PDB file of C-alpha atoms in Angstrom:
ATOM      1  CA  MET S   1      -7.208   8.014 -16.736  1.00  0.00           C
ATOM      2  CA  ARG S   2      -6.029   4.395 -16.641  1.00  0.00           C
ATOM      3  CA  ILE S   3      -4.945   3.137 -13.190  1.00  0.00           C
ATOM      4  CA  ALA S   4      -2.769   0.031 -12.935  1.00  0.00           C
ATOM      5  CA  PHE S   5      -3.213  -2.131  -9.826  1.00  0.00           C
ATOM      6  CA  GLN S   6      -1.871  -5.458  -8.583  1.00  0.00           C
ATOM      7  CA  GLY S   7      -4.348  -8.326  -8.579  1.00  0.00           C
ATOM      8  CA  ALA S   8      -7.434  -9.597 -10.345  1.00  0.00           C
ATOM      9  CA  PRO S   9     -10.686  -7.644 -10.838  1.00  0.00           C
ATOM     10  CA  GLY S  10     -12.338  -7.264  -7.449  1.00  0.00           C
ATOM     11  CA  ALA S  11      -9.029  -6.686  -5.620  1.00  0.00           C
ATOM     12  CA  TYR S  12      -8.894  -4.074  -2.877  1.00  0.00           C
ATOM     13  CA  SER S  13      -6.334  -2.177  -4.945  1.00  0.00           C
ATOM     14  CA  GLU S  14      -8.879  -1.888  -7.757  1.00  0.00           C
ATOM     15  CA  ALA S  15     -11.426  -0.471  -5.301  1.00  0.00           C
ATOM     16  CA  ALA S  16      -8.831   2.016  -4.054  1.00  0.00           C
ATOM     17  CA  GLY S  17      -8.080   3.120  -7.612  1.00  0.00           C
ATOM     18  CA  LEU S  18     -11.757   3.742  -8.286  1.00  0.00           C
ATOM     19  CA  ARG S  19     -12.022   5.609  -4.985  1.00  0.00           C
ATOM     20  CA  PHE S  20      -9.229   7.877  -6.192  1.00  0.00           C
ATOM     21  CA  LYS S  21     -10.936   8.444  -9.564  1.00  0.00           C
ATOM     22  CA  PRO S  22     -14.364   6.797 -10.036  1.00  0.00           C
ATOM     23  CA  SER S  23     -14.287   7.333 -13.811  1.00  0.00           C
ATOM     24  CA  ALA S  24     -10.854   5.725 -14.240  1.00  0.00           C
ATOM     25  CA  GLU S  25     -10.223   2.550 -16.251  1.00  0.00           C
ATOM     26  CA  PRO S  26      -8.684  -0.101 -13.945  1.00  0.00           C
ATOM     27  CA  MET S  27      -5.773  -2.131 -15.370  1.00  0.00           C
ATOM     28  CA  PRO S  28      -4.979  -5.402 -13.527  1.00  0.00           C
ATOM     29  CA  CYS S  29      -1.314  -6.424 -13.140  1.00  0.00           C
ATOM     30  CA  LYS S  30       0.279  -9.613 -11.842  1.00  0.00           C
ATOM     31  CA  SER S  31       2.766  -7.933  -9.487  1.00  0.00           C
ATOM     32  CA  PHE S  32       3.607  -4.638  -7.800  1.00  0.00           C
ATOM     33  CA  GLU S  33       6.676  -4.437 -10.042  1.00  0.00           C
ATOM     34  CA  GLU S  34       4.426  -4.626 -13.109  1.00  0.00           C
ATOM     35  CA  VAL S  35       2.303  -1.744 -11.797  1.00  0.00           C
ATOM     36  CA  PHE S  36       5.346   0.534 -11.855  1.00  0.00           C
ATOM     37  CA  THR S  37       6.560  -0.827 -15.198  1.00  0.00           C
ATOM     38  CA  VAL S  38       3.313  -0.232 -17.106  1.00  0.00           C
ATOM     39  CA  VAL S  39       3.159   3.352 -15.827  1.00  0.00           C
ATOM     40  CA  GLN S  40       6.796   3.886 -16.769  1.00  0.00           C
ATOM     41  CA  ASP S  41       6.105   2.451 -20.244  1.00  0.00           C
ATOM     42  CA  LYS S  42       3.028   4.712 -20.706  1.00  0.00           C
ATOM     43  CA  LYS S  43       0.575   1.798 -20.837  1.00  0.00           C
ATOM     44  CA  ALA S  44      -1.211   3.324 -17.846  1.00  0.00           C
ATOM     45  CA  THR S  45      -1.385   6.935 -16.699  1.00  0.00           C
ATOM     46  CA  HIS S  46      -1.308   6.068 -12.992  1.00  0.00           C
ATOM     47  CA  GLY S  47      -0.496   3.193 -10.687  1.00  0.00           C
ATOM     48  CA  ILE S  48      -1.794   2.458  -7.208  1.00  0.00           C
ATOM     49  CA  VAL S  49      -0.099   0.310  -4.552  1.00  0.00           C
ATOM     50  CA  PRO S  50      -0.805  -0.385  -0.860  1.00  0.00           C
ATOM     51  CA  ILE S  51       1.797   1.033   1.497  1.00  0.00           C
ATOM     52  CA  GLU S  52       0.469   0.302   4.999  1.00  0.00           C
ATOM     53  CA  ASN S  53      -2.424  -1.230   6.890  1.00  0.00           C
ATOM     54  CA  THR S  54      -3.730  -0.447  10.366  1.00  0.00           C
ATOM     55  CA  ILE S  55      -3.477  -4.135  11.360  1.00  0.00           C
ATOM     56  CA  GLY S  56      -0.790  -5.709   9.163  1.00  0.00           C
ATOM     57  CA  GLY S  57       1.590  -2.728   9.115  1.00  0.00           C
ATOM     58  CA  THR S  58       3.867  -1.673   6.265  1.00  0.00           C
ATOM     59  CA  ILE S  59       4.061  -3.251   2.810  1.00  0.00           C
ATOM     60  CA  ARG S  60       7.826  -2.791   2.659  1.00  0.00           C
ATOM     61  CA  ARG S  61       8.265  -4.075  -0.890  1.00  0.00           C
ATOM     62  CA  ASN S  62       6.513  -1.001  -2.246  1.00  0.00           C
ATOM     63  CA  TYR S  63       8.908   1.375  -0.497  1.00  0.00           C
ATOM     64  CA  ASP S  64      11.719  -0.377  -2.380  1.00  0.00           C
ATOM     65  CA  LEU S  65       9.842   0.026  -5.677  1.00  0.00           C
ATOM     66  CA  LEU S  66       9.139   3.711  -5.024  1.00  0.00           C
ATOM     67  CA  LEU S  67      12.865   4.279  -4.691  1.00  0.00           C
ATOM     68  CA  ARG S  68      13.800   2.144  -7.705  1.00  0.00           C
ATOM     69  CA  HIS S  69      11.360   3.780 -10.116  1.00  0.00           C
ATOM     70  CA  GLU S  70      11.381   7.529 -10.662  1.00  0.00           C
ATOM     71  CA  LEU S  71       7.611   7.893 -10.579  1.00  0.00           C
ATOM     72  CA  PRO S  72       6.418  10.672  -8.249  1.00  0.00           C
ATOM     73  CA  ILE S  73       3.668  10.077  -5.711  1.00  0.00           C
ATOM     74  CA  VAL S  74       0.699  12.229  -6.729  1.00  0.00           C
ATOM     75  CA  GLY S  75      -1.962  11.121  -4.255  1.00  0.00           C
ATOM     76  CA  GLU S  76      -3.058   8.758  -1.523  1.00  0.00           C
ATOM     77  CA  VAL S  77      -6.222   6.810  -0.752  1.00  0.00           C
ATOM     78  CA  HIS S  78      -7.501   5.381   2.528  1.00  0.00           C
ATOM     79  CA  LEU S  79      -9.694   2.327   1.967  1.00  0.00           C
ATOM     80  CA  PRO S  80     -11.703   0.635   4.750  1.00  0.00           C
ATOM     81  CA  VAL S  81     -11.114  -3.100   4.284  1.00  0.00           C
ATOM     82  CA  ILE S  82     -13.758  -5.711   5.109  1.00  0.00           C
ATOM     83  CA  HIS S  83     -12.511  -9.267   4.703  1.00  0.00           C
ATOM     84  CA  ASN S  84     -14.934 -12.107   3.988  1.00  0.00           C
ATOM     85  CA  LEU S  85     -14.673 -15.876   3.857  1.00  0.00           C
ATOM     86  CA  VAL S  86     -15.889 -16.656   0.334  1.00  0.00           C
ATOM     87  CA  VAL S  87     -16.705 -20.110  -1.056  1.00  0.00           C
ATOM     88  CA  LEU S  88     -18.509 -21.915  -3.839  1.00  0.00           C
ATOM     89  CA  GLU S  89     -22.275 -22.047  -3.377  1.00  0.00           C
ATOM     90  CA  GLY S  90     -23.141 -24.938  -1.064  1.00  0.00           C
ATOM     91  CA  THR S  91     -19.748 -25.198   0.675  1.00  0.00           C
ATOM     92  CA  THR S  92     -20.069 -25.214   4.467  1.00  0.00           C
ATOM     93  CA  LEU S  93     -17.570 -24.355   7.193  1.00  0.00           C
ATOM     94  CA  LYS S  94     -17.097 -28.075   7.904  1.00  0.00           C
ATOM     95  CA  ASP S  95     -16.154 -28.710   4.271  1.00  0.00           C
ATOM     96  CA  ILE S  96     -13.221 -26.273   4.271  1.00  0.00           C
ATOM     97  CA  LYS S  97      -9.740 -27.803   4.375  1.00  0.00           C
ATOM     98  CA  ARG S  98      -7.745 -24.845   2.970  1.00  0.00           C
ATOM     99  CA  VAL S  99      -8.016 -21.054   3.044  1.00  0.00           C
ATOM    100  CA  TYR S 100      -6.185 -18.962   0.443  1.00  0.00           C
ATOM    101  CA  SER S 101      -5.398 -15.244   0.376  1.00  0.00           C
ATOM    102  CA  HIS S 102      -2.691 -12.617   0.174  1.00  0.00           C
ATOM    103  CA  PRO S 103      -0.265 -12.740   3.158  1.00  0.00           C
ATOM    104  CA  GLN S 104      -1.396  -9.298   4.352  1.00  0.00           C
ATOM    105  CA  ALA S 105      -5.063 -10.357   4.351  1.00  0.00           C
ATOM    106  CA  LEU S 106      -4.201 -13.559   6.222  1.00  0.00           C
ATOM    107  CA  ALA S 107      -2.290 -11.532   8.832  1.00  0.00           C
ATOM    108  CA  GLN S 108      -5.284  -9.234   9.275  1.00  0.00           C
ATOM    109  CA  CYS S 109      -7.554 -12.238   9.962  1.00  0.00           C
ATOM    110  CA  GLU S 110      -5.161 -14.202  12.163  1.00  0.00           C
ATOM    111  CA  ARG S 111      -7.487 -14.733  15.145  1.00  0.00           C
ATOM    112  CA  PHE S 112     -10.348 -15.934  12.952  1.00  0.00           C
ATOM    113  CA  LEU S 113      -8.080 -18.348  11.062  1.00  0.00           C
ATOM    114  CA  LEU S 114      -6.610 -19.771  14.276  1.00  0.00           C
ATOM    115  CA  GLY S 115     -10.160 -20.704  15.274  1.00  0.00           C
ATOM    116  CA  LEU S 116     -10.587 -22.937  12.211  1.00  0.00           C
ATOM    117  CA  GLU S 117      -9.469 -26.378  13.341  1.00  0.00           C
ATOM    118  CA  GLY S 118      -7.716 -28.625  10.848  1.00  0.00           C
ATOM    119  CA  VAL S 119      -7.673 -25.947   8.140  1.00  0.00           C
ATOM    120  CA  GLU S 120      -4.477 -25.214   6.194  1.00  0.00           C
ATOM    121  CA  VAL S 121      -3.802 -21.506   5.616  1.00  0.00           C
ATOM    122  CA  ILE S 122      -2.065 -20.892   2.280  1.00  0.00           C
ATOM    123  CA  ALA S 123      -0.572 -17.577   1.122  1.00  0.00           C
ATOM    124  CA  ASN S 124      -1.436 -16.600  -2.440  1.00  0.00           C
ATOM    125  CA  TYR S 125      -0.449 -13.626  -4.614  1.00  0.00           C
ATOM    126  CA  ASP S 126      -3.780 -11.819  -4.315  1.00  0.00           C
ATOM    127  CA  THR S 127      -7.121 -11.772  -2.483  1.00  0.00           C
ATOM    128  CA  ALA S 128      -9.238 -11.546  -5.637  1.00  0.00           C
ATOM    129  CA  GLY S 129      -6.910 -14.007  -7.371  1.00  0.00           C
ATOM    130  CA  SER S 130      -7.626 -16.503  -4.596  1.00  0.00           C
ATOM    131  CA  ALA S 131     -11.365 -16.091  -5.151  1.00  0.00           C
ATOM    132  CA  LYS S 132     -10.834 -16.510  -8.890  1.00  0.00           C
ATOM    133  CA  MET S 133      -8.851 -19.734  -8.357  1.00  0.00           C
ATOM    134  CA  ILE S 134     -11.595 -21.271  -6.196  1.00  0.00           C
ATOM    135  CA  SER S 135     -14.223 -20.398  -8.778  1.00  0.00           C
ATOM    136  CA  GLU S 136     -12.322 -21.520 -11.880  1.00  0.00           C
ATOM    137  CA  SER S 137     -10.938 -24.702 -10.270  1.00  0.00           C
ATOM    138  CA  ASN S 138     -14.295 -25.567  -8.645  1.00  0.00           C
ATOM    139  CA  LEU S 139     -12.648 -26.060  -5.235  1.00  0.00           C
ATOM    140  CA  ARG S 140     -15.422 -27.241  -2.927  1.00  0.00           C
ATOM    141  CA  ASP S 141     -13.140 -27.881   0.033  1.00  0.00           C
ATOM    142  CA  ALA S 142     -11.451 -24.461   0.006  1.00  0.00           C
ATOM    143  CA  ALA S 143     -12.224 -20.829   0.795  1.00  0.00           C
ATOM    144  CA  ALA S 144     -10.655 -17.455   0.150  1.00  0.00           C
ATOM    145  CA  ILE S 145     -10.328 -14.311   2.236  1.00  0.00           C
ATOM    146  CA  ALA S 146     -11.523 -11.633  -0.168  1.00  0.00           C
ATOM    147  CA  SER S 147     -13.804  -8.661  -0.756  1.00  0.00           C
ATOM    148  CA  ASN S 148     -17.537  -8.511  -1.423  1.00  0.00           C
ATOM    149  CA  ARG S 149     -16.819  -7.501  -4.997  1.00  0.00           C
ATOM    150  CA  SER S 150     -14.529 -10.503  -5.518  1.00  0.00           C
ATOM    151  CA  ALA S 151     -17.396 -12.789  -4.518  1.00  0.00           C
ATOM    152  CA  GLU S 152     -19.698 -11.025  -6.980  1.00  0.00           C
ATOM    153  CA  VAL S 153     -17.178 -11.057  -9.845  1.00  0.00           C
ATOM    154  CA  PHE S 154     -16.395 -14.766  -9.521  1.00  0.00           C
ATOM    155  CA  GLY S 155     -19.837 -16.033  -8.527  1.00  0.00           C
ATOM    156  CA  LEU S 156     -18.983 -17.060  -4.975  1.00  0.00           C
ATOM    157  CA  SER S 157     -20.968 -16.954  -1.740  1.00  0.00           C
ATOM    158  CA  ILE S 158     -19.957 -15.107   1.414  1.00  0.00           C
ATOM    159  CA  LEU S 159     -19.861 -17.718   4.168  1.00  0.00           C
ATOM    160  CA  LYS S 160     -18.746 -15.265   6.872  1.00  0.00           C
ATOM    161  CA  SER S 161     -18.477 -11.492   6.621  1.00  0.00           C
ATOM    162  CA  GLY S 162     -16.076  -9.188   8.460  1.00  0.00           C
ATOM    163  CA  VAL S 163     -13.562 -11.819   9.585  1.00  0.00           C
ATOM    164  CA  GLN S 164     -10.693  -9.341  10.116  1.00  0.00           C
ATOM    165  CA  ASP S 165      -9.319  -9.139  13.661  1.00  0.00           C
ATOM    166  CA  PHE S 166     -10.315  -5.493  14.146  1.00  0.00           C
ATOM    167  CA  SER S 167     -13.305  -3.651  12.715  1.00  0.00           C
ATOM    168  CA  GLU S 168     -11.215  -0.518  12.061  1.00  0.00           C
ATOM    169  CA  ASN S 169      -9.159  -2.085   9.275  1.00  0.00           C
ATOM    170  CA  ILE S 170      -7.885   0.539   6.838  1.00  0.00           C
ATOM    171  CA  THR S 171      -5.277   0.279   4.097  1.00  0.00           C
ATOM    172  CA  ARG S 172      -3.433   3.325   2.844  1.00  0.00           C
ATOM    173  CA  PHE S 173      -2.544   3.348  -0.858  1.00  0.00           C
ATOM    174  CA  LEU S 174      -0.174   5.597  -2.796  1.00  0.00           C
ATOM    175  CA  VAL S 175      -0.853   6.766  -6.348  1.00  0.00           C
ATOM    176  CA  VAL S 176       2.098   7.252  -8.725  1.00  0.00           C
ATOM    177  CA  SER S 177       2.293   8.810 -12.168  1.00  0.00           C
ATOM    178  CA  ARG S 178       4.910   9.880 -14.702  1.00  0.00           C
ATOM    179  CA  GLU S 179       4.246  13.556 -14.001  1.00  0.00           C
ATOM    180  CA  ALA S 180       3.944  15.209 -10.608  1.00  0.00           C
ATOM    181  CA  LEU S 181       0.477  16.604 -11.325  1.00  0.00           C
ATOM    182  CA  THR S 182      -1.831  16.326  -8.318  1.00  0.00           C
ATOM    183  CA  GLN S 183      -5.591  16.588  -7.944  1.00  0.00           C
ATOM    184  CA  GLY S 184      -5.722  19.359  -5.383  1.00  0.00           C
ATOM    185  CA  LYS S 185      -3.252  21.306  -3.266  1.00  0.00           C
ATOM    186  CA  ALA S 186      -0.325  19.319  -1.882  1.00  0.00           C
ATOM    187  CA  ASP S 187      -0.006  19.240   1.913  1.00  0.00           C
ATOM    188  CA  LYS S 188       2.053  16.063   2.367  1.00  0.00           C
ATOM    189  CA  THR S 189       5.546  15.133   1.179  1.00  0.00           C
ATOM    190  CA  THR S 190       7.277  11.747   1.227  1.00  0.00           C
ATOM    191  CA  ILE S 191      11.081  11.676   1.262  1.00  0.00           C
ATOM    192  CA  ALA S 192      13.848   9.083   1.458  1.00  0.00           C
ATOM    193  CA  PHE S 193      17.211   9.762   3.092  1.00  0.00           C
ATOM    194  CA  THR S 194      20.286   8.131   4.584  1.00  0.00           C
ATOM    195  CA  VAL S 195      22.452   9.356   7.436  1.00  0.00           C
ATOM    196  CA  PRO S 196      26.127   8.869   8.273  1.00  0.00           C
ATOM    197  CA  ASN S 197      26.836   5.824  10.442  1.00  0.00           C
ATOM    198  CA  GLU S 198      27.757   7.814  13.542  1.00  0.00           C
ATOM    199  CA  PRO S 199      26.229   8.611  16.956  1.00  0.00           C
ATOM    200  CA  GLY S 200      23.353  11.091  16.880  1.00  0.00           C
ATOM    201  CA  ALA S 201      23.044  11.121  13.075  1.00  0.00           C
ATOM    202  CA  LEU S 202      19.334  10.270  12.988  1.00  0.00           C
ATOM    203  CA  PHE S 203      18.583  12.742  15.781  1.00  0.00           C
ATOM    204  CA  LYS S 204      20.397  15.433  13.796  1.00  0.00           C
ATOM    205  CA  ALA S 205      18.431  14.537  10.642  1.00  0.00           C
ATOM    206  CA  LEU S 206      15.060  14.718  12.360  1.00  0.00           C
ATOM    207  CA  SER S 207      15.953  17.956  14.116  1.00  0.00           C
ATOM    208  CA  VAL S 208      15.932  19.851  10.784  1.00  0.00           C
ATOM    209  CA  PHE S 209      12.156  19.320  10.757  1.00  0.00           C
ATOM    210  CA  THR S 210      11.595  19.890  14.475  1.00  0.00           C
ATOM    211  CA  LEU S 211      13.400  23.242  14.342  1.00  0.00           C
ATOM    212  CA  ARG S 212      10.975  24.397  11.645  1.00  0.00           C
ATOM    213  CA  ASN S 213       7.837  22.982  13.313  1.00  0.00           C
ATOM    214  CA  ILE S 214       7.256  20.408  10.538  1.00  0.00           C
ATOM    215  CA  ASP S 215       5.241  17.404  11.705  1.00  0.00           C
ATOM    216  CA  LEU S 216       6.348  13.893  10.684  1.00  0.00           C
ATOM    217  CA  GLY S 217       3.376  11.636   9.990  1.00  0.00           C
ATOM    218  CA  LYS S 218       5.464   8.492   9.558  1.00  0.00           C
ATOM    219  CA  LEU S 219       9.081   7.313   9.773  1.00  0.00           C
ATOM    220  CA  GLU S 220      10.101   3.956   8.285  1.00  0.00           C
ATOM    221  CA  SER S 221      13.515   2.300   7.958  1.00  0.00           C
ATOM    222  CA  ARG S 222      14.661  -0.212   5.311  1.00  0.00           C
ATOM    223  CA  PRO S 223      17.976  -2.111   5.142  1.00  0.00           C
ATOM    224  CA  ILE S 224      20.383  -0.959   2.419  1.00  0.00           C
ATOM    225  CA  PRO S 225      21.333  -3.945   0.183  1.00  0.00           C
ATOM    226  CA  ALA S 226      25.043  -4.879   0.258  1.00  0.00           C
ATOM    227  CA  ARG S 227      25.596  -2.596   3.278  1.00  0.00           C
ATOM    228  CA  PRO S 228      24.810  -4.723   6.372  1.00  0.00           C
ATOM    229  CA  TRP S 229      23.261  -2.865   9.317  1.00  0.00           C
ATOM    230  CA  GLU S 230      22.952   0.395   7.417  1.00  0.00           C
ATOM    231  CA  TYR S 231      19.503   1.816   6.779  1.00  0.00           C
ATOM    232  CA  LEU S 232      17.504   3.998   4.447  1.00  0.00           C
ATOM    233  CA  PHE S 233      14.756   6.089   6.034  1.00  0.00           C
ATOM    234  CA  PHE S 234      11.395   7.072   4.572  1.00  0.00           C
ATOM    235  CA  ALA S 235       9.443   9.929   6.126  1.00  0.00           C
ATOM    236  CA  ASP S 236       6.064  11.548   5.529  1.00  0.00           C
ATOM    237  CA  LEU S 237       6.171  15.289   6.166  1.00  0.00           C
ATOM    238  CA  LYS S 238       2.884  17.054   6.785  1.00  0.00           C
ATOM    239  CA  THR S 239       3.628  19.938   4.452  1.00  0.00           C
ATOM    240  CA  ASP S 240       4.063  20.823   0.785  1.00  0.00           C
ATOM    241  CA  ARG S 241       7.668  20.614  -0.424  1.00  0.00           C
ATOM    242  CA  GLU S 242       7.170  24.064  -1.997  1.00  0.00           C
ATOM    243  CA  ASP S 243       6.564  25.518   1.470  1.00  0.00           C
ATOM    244  CA  SER S 244       9.602  27.616   2.395  1.00  0.00           C
ATOM    245  CA  ARG S 245      10.024  25.779   5.729  1.00  0.00           C
ATOM    246  CA  CYS S 246      10.130  22.419   3.986  1.00  0.00           C
ATOM    247  CA  ALA S 247      12.500  23.634   1.277  1.00  0.00           C
ATOM    248  CA  ARG S 248      14.922  24.986   3.896  1.00  0.00           C
ATOM    249  CA  ALA S 249      14.667  21.790   5.970  1.00  0.00           C
ATOM    250  CA  LEU S 250      15.521  19.591   2.973  1.00  0.00           C
ATOM    251  CA  MET S 251      18.452  21.833   2.040  1.00  0.00           C
ATOM    252  CA  HIS S 252      19.686  21.614   5.629  1.00  0.00           C
ATOM    253  CA  LEU S 253      19.337  17.810   5.606  1.00  0.00           C
ATOM    254  CA  ALA S 254      21.255  17.574   2.308  1.00  0.00           C
ATOM    255  CA  GLU S 255      24.230  19.320   3.930  1.00  0.00           C
ATOM    256  CA  PHE S 256      25.130  16.180   5.895  1.00  0.00           C
ATOM    257  CA  ALA S 257      22.913  13.330   4.626  1.00  0.00           C
ATOM    258  CA  PRO S 258      24.581  11.190   1.910  1.00  0.00           C
ATOM    259  CA  LEU S 259      21.209  10.787   0.141  1.00  0.00           C
ATOM    260  CA  VAL S 260      18.059  12.919   0.149  1.00  0.00           C
ATOM    261  CA  ARG S 261      15.305  12.258  -2.364  1.00  0.00           C
ATOM    262  CA  THR S 262      11.783  13.625  -2.581  1.00  0.00           C
ATOM    263  CA  LEU S 263       9.394  10.868  -3.704  1.00  0.00           C
ATOM    264  CA  GLY S 264       6.388  13.135  -4.113  1.00  0.00           C
ATOM    265  CA  SER S 265       4.342  15.991  -2.722  1.00  0.00           C
ATOM    266  CA  TYR S 266       0.600  15.429  -2.822  1.00  0.00           C
ATOM    267  CA  PRO S 267      -2.770  16.100  -1.143  1.00  0.00           C
ATOM    268  CA  SER S 268      -3.421  14.048   1.991  1.00  0.00           C
ATOM    269  CA  TRP S 269      -6.533  11.868   1.799  1.00  0.00           C
ATOM    270  CA  LYS S 270      -9.871  13.396   2.606  1.00  0.00           C
ATOM    271  CA  GLU S 271     -13.024  11.293   2.743  1.00  0.00           C
ATOM    272  CA  PRO S 272     -15.378  12.119  -0.157  1.00  0.00           C
ATOM    273  CA  GLU S 273     -18.478  14.002   0.887  1.00  0.00           C
ATOM    274  CA  LEU S 274     -21.844  12.315   0.420  1.00  0.00           C
ATOM    275  CA  GLY S 275     -22.976  12.564  -3.168  1.00  0.00           C
ATOM    276  CA  GLU S 276     -19.451  12.777  -4.598  1.00  0.00           C
TER     277      GLU S 276
END
């Protein structure tokens, strides 16, 4: 198995991919778009992308890419995220003039960064990429917010560990593949749908699940391009799409929803047992 991820070696996405399949070969990509493209082009068997974080919220760009590319979701991974302030050996807190990292990581460490006086916070494309830049450019007046592994990979020191705003910082990742083959029994389904622009339309859409006692784990809305103030909805259903209740609910929804699309049915994340 080859898993494509966005970022440099040491990125959280790489760690999530290896958590999904420890024996997999990680394949770094420059962008989320490239992750989907290399899977589509059969250069990788799977791709993994972050979809939401317990502090920073939703990574909305990846919902757009899930809809654009016809690659089914085949799994999910929950990764505890510990952010560190990493620097070149010998750099002190007083030396730091700039801090680089991915916008999501910066948002998750907002309180810590606000406490750094006179320090410029700069968004970069990746956490591990920020660590790589500091190492390769020998930046002695800069730091990165990155993982332990990023520090190891690029020969940096951890100046401060656990600088995220909340200790319970978890990112949820989705795994996509060309074929809807899952590792385990599916018990979660992600769908996308639109509703007519009329009173009560969303209530009517959600009622098809309520009537059949199907739990919604998440509901997310995204603007529809070129159609101002109209929205596309993404929902996580806590059931397999092959379950008769789910199949009937989706058929019911399709009777009045202009668009209904199943993005994948897959096993919900379960923490590996010790020794696995």
